[in-house]
């Protein structure tokens, strides 16, 4: 909101934030569960014609200019012993799963089969420790840095959502910059993106063994197809928000490797 008002020049945004705060609910589909099949697919969409249409409309509605998209990791279920072993959406019935407070995030929790429980991120550790919630979902690097391994027992590799952030600037500030400054900023953001993405992928590759061997956590391979089907059925109701067939259109967009300029 501060960037929209011009109180600050830049911020890190995301589609779910734009959906709620602008408001621009249609863009929330870019953070829907299982909408992207791979990192290449994600970049093909957000940096291609589909993404451009969303970013252009966001700029018209809010005066926010999205400059890039950075990958923060793939979200997995992270559950306490109380939640038990989870392999299908049915196993999550009644499980209190922490979700960020937006309706789009609550939909993710429902689609996975859980009882979504809105809670601020800073409250998650203590809520897991006291049993107020039975689990949370985040990328593995976040689970590690937040020490959730101290208060949970299971990691369920649902791979249900690819988390992104968008470096975003106020339109008036952007238009006031000389053209060569804009070029330099975009190049710097591309370097930052490549560095961030590499770190995340390296951490994701190494952390499972660490969680299992050092912290005694149990890693579960679930029936991912069952989760995908459950989510898809739940998202039918969002056709009125996102547009009929938009979720499937993005899922089926070509996953060819995105070539950065």
Coordinates of C-alpha atoms in Angstrom, one line a residue:
X1 CA 0.0 0.0 0.0
X2 CA 2.8 2.4 0.8
X3 CA 4.3 1.9 -2.7
X4 CA 0.9 2.5 -4.3
X5 CA 0.5 5.7 -2.3
X6 CA 4.1 6.8 -3.0
X7 CA 5.1 6.7 0.6
X8 CA 8.0 4.4 -0.3
X9 CA 9.5 3.9 -3.7
X10 CA 9.8 0.1 -3.9
X11 CA 8.7 -3.1 -2.2
X12 CA 8.7 -6.9 -2.6
X13 CA 5.2 -7.9 -3.7
X14 CA 3.5 -11.1 -4.8
X15 CA 0.3 -12.0 -6.8
X16 CA -1.6 -12.8 -3.6
X17 CA -0.7 -9.4 -2.1
X18 CA -1.8 -7.6 -5.3
X19 CA -5.0 -9.7 -5.4
X20 CA -6.0 -8.5 -1.9
X21 CA -4.5 -5.0 -1.6
X22 CA -5.0 -3.4 -5.0
X23 CA -7.5 -5.2 -5.2
X24 CA -6.9 -7.3 -8.3
X25 CA -8.3 -10.7 -7.5
X26 CA -7.8 -12.2 -11.0
X27 CA -4.0 -12.1 -10.5
X28 CA -4.2 -14.5 -7.6
X29 CA -4.2 -17.4 -10.0
X30 CA -0.4 -17.0 -10.3
X31 CA -0.1 -18.3 -6.8
X32 CA -2.6 -21.0 -7.0
X33 CA -1.7 -24.5 -5.9
X34 CA -0.2 -26.7 -8.7
X35 CA -0.6 -24.0 -11.4
X36 CA 3.0 -24.4 -12.4
X37 CA 4.7 -27.7 -13.3
X38 CA 8.3 -26.6 -13.0
X39 CA 10.5 -23.5 -12.6
X40 CA 10.9 -23.3 -16.4
X41 CA 7.1 -23.4 -16.8
X42 CA 6.7 -20.6 -14.2
X43 CA 9.1 -18.3 -16.0
X44 CA 7.6 -19.1 -19.3
X45 CA 4.3 -17.9 -18.0
X46 CA 5.3 -14.9 -15.8
X47 CA 7.8 -13.5 -18.4
X48 CA 5.7 -14.3 -21.4
X49 CA 2.4 -13.0 -22.9
X50 CA 0.3 -14.3 -20.1
X51 CA 2.4 -12.7 -17.4
X52 CA 2.7 -9.4 -19.3
X53 CA -1.1 -9.1 -19.5
X54 CA -1.3 -9.4 -15.7
X55 CA 1.5 -7.0 -15.0
X56 CA 0.2 -4.4 -17.4
X57 CA -3.3 -4.6 -15.9
X58 CA -1.8 -4.4 -12.4
X59 CA 0.0 -1.2 -13.4
X60 CA -3.2 0.3 -14.8
X61 CA -5.1 -0.5 -11.6
X62 CA -2.5 0.4 -9.0
X63 CA 0.5 2.4 -10.4
X64 CA 2.7 -0.5 -9.4
X65 CA 5.4 -1.7 -11.9
X66 CA 6.6 -5.3 -11.5
X67 CA 10.3 -5.4 -12.4
X68 CA 11.1 -9.1 -12.0
X69 CA 10.1 -12.4 -10.5
X70 CA 12.3 -14.3 -8.0
X71 CA 11.8 -17.9 -6.8
X72 CA 11.7 -18.5 -3.1
X73 CA 11.1 -22.3 -3.1
X74 CA 8.5 -25.0 -3.4
X75 CA 6.1 -25.2 -0.5
X76 CA 5.8 -28.6 1.3
X77 CA 3.6 -29.6 4.2
X78 CA 5.4 -29.6 7.5
X79 CA 3.4 -31.3 10.3
X80 CA 3.5 -32.2 14.0
X81 CA 3.4 -35.7 15.3
X82 CA -0.2 -35.0 16.3
X83 CA -1.2 -34.6 12.7
X84 CA 0.0 -38.1 11.9
X85 CA 1.2 -39.5 8.6
X86 CA -0.3 -37.7 5.6
X87 CA -0.3 -39.3 2.1
X88 CA -3.7 -38.1 0.7
X89 CA -6.1 -35.1 1.1
X90 CA -8.3 -37.4 3.2
X91 CA -5.5 -37.8 5.7
X92 CA -5.5 -34.0 6.2
X93 CA -9.2 -33.8 7.2
X94 CA -9.5 -31.9 10.5
X95 CA -5.7 -31.0 10.5
X96 CA -5.3 -27.3 11.5
X97 CA -2.9 -26.1 8.8
X98 CA -1.6 -22.6 9.2
X99 CA -2.1 -20.3 6.2
X100 CA -1.5 -16.7 5.5
X101 CA -4.7 -14.7 6.0
X102 CA -5.8 -14.0 2.4
X103 CA -8.7 -15.8 0.9
X104 CA -6.4 -17.1 -1.9
X105 CA -4.2 -18.8 0.7
X106 CA -7.2 -20.2 2.6
X107 CA -8.3 -21.8 -0.7
X108 CA -4.9 -23.5 -0.9
X109 CA -5.5 -25.0 2.5
X110 CA -9.0 -26.2 1.7
X111 CA -7.8 -27.6 -1.6
X112 CA -5.2 -29.7 0.1
X113 CA -7.9 -31.1 2.4
X114 CA -7.0 -29.4 5.6
X115 CA -8.7 -27.0 8.0
X116 CA -7.0 -23.8 7.1
X117 CA -6.1 -21.6 10.1
X118 CA -5.0 -18.0 9.4
X119 CA -2.0 -16.9 11.4
X120 CA 0.8 -14.4 11.1
X121 CA 4.2 -15.9 10.3
X122 CA 5.8 -14.6 13.5
X123 CA 3.3 -16.6 15.5
X124 CA 3.8 -20.0 13.7
X125 CA 6.7 -21.4 15.8
X126 CA 4.9 -21.0 19.1
X127 CA 1.6 -22.1 17.7
X128 CA 3.2 -25.4 16.5
X129 CA 4.9 -25.8 19.9
X130 CA 1.7 -25.3 21.9
X131 CA -0.5 -27.3 19.5
X132 CA -2.6 -24.4 18.5
X133 CA -2.0 -25.6 14.9
X134 CA -1.0 -29.0 13.6
X135 CA 1.2 -27.9 10.7
X136 CA 2.3 -25.2 8.3
X137 CA 3.5 -25.1 4.7
X138 CA 6.6 -23.3 3.5
X139 CA 9.6 -23.9 1.3
X140 CA 12.3 -26.1 2.9
X141 CA 14.8 -23.2 3.3
X142 CA 12.1 -21.3 5.3
X143 CA 11.4 -24.3 7.5
X144 CA 15.2 -24.5 8.2
X145 CA 15.8 -20.8 8.9
X146 CA 12.7 -20.6 11.2
X147 CA 13.8 -23.8 13.1
X148 CA 10.4 -25.4 12.5
X149 CA 12.2 -28.8 12.7
X150 CA 12.3 -28.2 16.5
X151 CA 8.5 -28.4 16.8
X152 CA 7.4 -30.6 13.9
X153 CA 8.0 -34.2 12.9
X154 CA 6.9 -34.7 9.2
X155 CA 7.7 -33.1 5.9
X156 CA 5.3 -34.2 3.2
X157 CA 6.6 -33.6 -0.3
X158 CA 3.4 -32.3 -1.8
X159 CA 5.2 -29.7 -4.0
X160 CA 1.9 -27.8 -4.1
X161 CA 3.0 -24.3 -4.7
X162 CA 6.0 -22.4 -6.1
X163 CA 6.6 -19.3 -4.0
X164 CA 7.6 -16.1 -5.8
X165 CA 8.3 -12.5 -4.9
X166 CA 8.2 -9.6 -7.3
X167 CA 10.5 -6.5 -6.9
X168 CA 7.9 -3.7 -7.5
X169 CA 8.3 0.0 -7.9
X170 CA 6.0 3.0 -7.9
X171 CA 5.1 4.0 -11.4
X172 CA 5.9 7.7 -11.0
X173 CA 9.3 6.9 -9.5
X174 CA 10.0 4.5 -12.4
X175 CA 9.0 7.0 -15.1
X176 CA 11.1 9.7 -13.5
X177 CA 14.3 7.6 -13.9
X178 CA 16.6 8.0 -16.9
X179 CA 16.3 5.2 -19.4
X180 CA 19.9 4.0 -18.8
X181 CA 19.1 3.8 -15.0
X182 CA 16.1 1.5 -15.9
X183 CA 18.4 -0.7 -17.9
X184 CA 20.9 -0.9 -15.1
X185 CA 18.2 -1.7 -12.5
X186 CA 16.7 -4.5 -14.6
X187 CA 20.2 -6.0 -15.2
X188 CA 20.9 -5.9 -11.5
X189 CA 17.6 -7.5 -10.7
X190 CA 18.4 -10.3 -13.2
X191 CA 21.7 -10.9 -11.5
X192 CA 19.9 -10.9 -8.1
X193 CA 17.3 -13.3 -9.4
X194 CA 19.8 -15.8 -10.8
X195 CA 21.7 -15.7 -7.5
X196 CA 18.6 -16.1 -5.3
X197 CA 17.2 -18.9 -7.4
X198 CA 20.5 -20.8 -7.4
X199 CA 20.8 -20.5 -3.6
X200 CA 17.2 -21.7 -3.1
X201 CA 17.6 -24.7 -5.4
X202 CA 20.9 -25.7 -3.7
X203 CA 19.3 -25.5 -0.3
X204 CA 16.3 -27.5 -1.4
X205 CA 18.6 -30.2 -2.7
X206 CA 20.5 -30.5 0.5
X207 CA 18.0 -29.9 3.3
X208 CA 15.9 -33.1 3.1
X209 CA 18.9 -35.2 4.2
X210 CA 19.7 -32.7 6.9
X211 CA 16.1 -32.7 8.2
X212 CA 16.1 -36.5 8.2
X213 CA 19.6 -37.4 9.5
X214 CA 20.3 -34.5 11.9
X215 CA 16.9 -33.6 13.2
X216 CA 15.1 -37.0 13.0
X217 CA 12.3 -35.8 10.9
X218 CA 10.2 -38.2 8.8
X219 CA 10.0 -37.5 5.0
X220 CA 6.8 -38.7 3.4
X221 CA 6.2 -39.1 -0.4
X222 CA 2.5 -38.6 -0.8
X223 CA 0.0 -39.4 -3.5
X224 CA 0.6 -36.1 -5.3
X225 CA -1.9 -36.9 -8.1
X226 CA -4.6 -37.1 -5.4
X227 CA -3.7 -33.7 -4.0
X228 CA -3.7 -32.2 -7.5
X229 CA -7.1 -33.6 -8.3
X230 CA -8.5 -32.3 -5.0
X231 CA -7.2 -28.9 -5.6
X232 CA -8.5 -28.8 -9.2
X233 CA -12.0 -29.7 -8.0
X234 CA -12.0 -27.0 -5.4
X235 CA -10.7 -24.3 -7.8
X236 CA -13.8 -24.7 -10.1
X237 CA -15.5 -22.1 -8.0
X238 CA -12.8 -19.6 -8.8
X239 CA -13.7 -19.5 -12.5
X240 CA -15.9 -16.5 -11.6
X241 CA -12.8 -14.7 -10.2
X242 CA -10.0 -15.8 -12.4
X243 CA -12.0 -16.3 -15.6
X244 CA -13.3 -19.6 -16.9
X245 CA -10.6 -22.0 -17.8
X246 CA -7.7 -19.6 -16.9
X247 CA -6.2 -22.0 -14.3
X248 CA -6.1 -24.8 -16.9
X249 CA -4.8 -22.5 -19.6
X250 CA -1.8 -21.5 -17.4
X251 CA -1.2 -25.2 -16.4
X252 CA -1.1 -26.2 -20.1
X253 CA 1.0 -23.3 -21.3
X254 CA 4.2 -24.4 -23.0
X255 CA 6.8 -25.3 -20.5
X256 CA 9.7 -24.6 -22.9
X257 CA 12.8 -23.2 -21.2
X258 CA 12.6 -19.4 -20.7
X259 CA 15.5 -17.6 -22.2
X260 CA 16.3 -14.4 -20.1
X261 CA 17.2 -11.4 -22.2

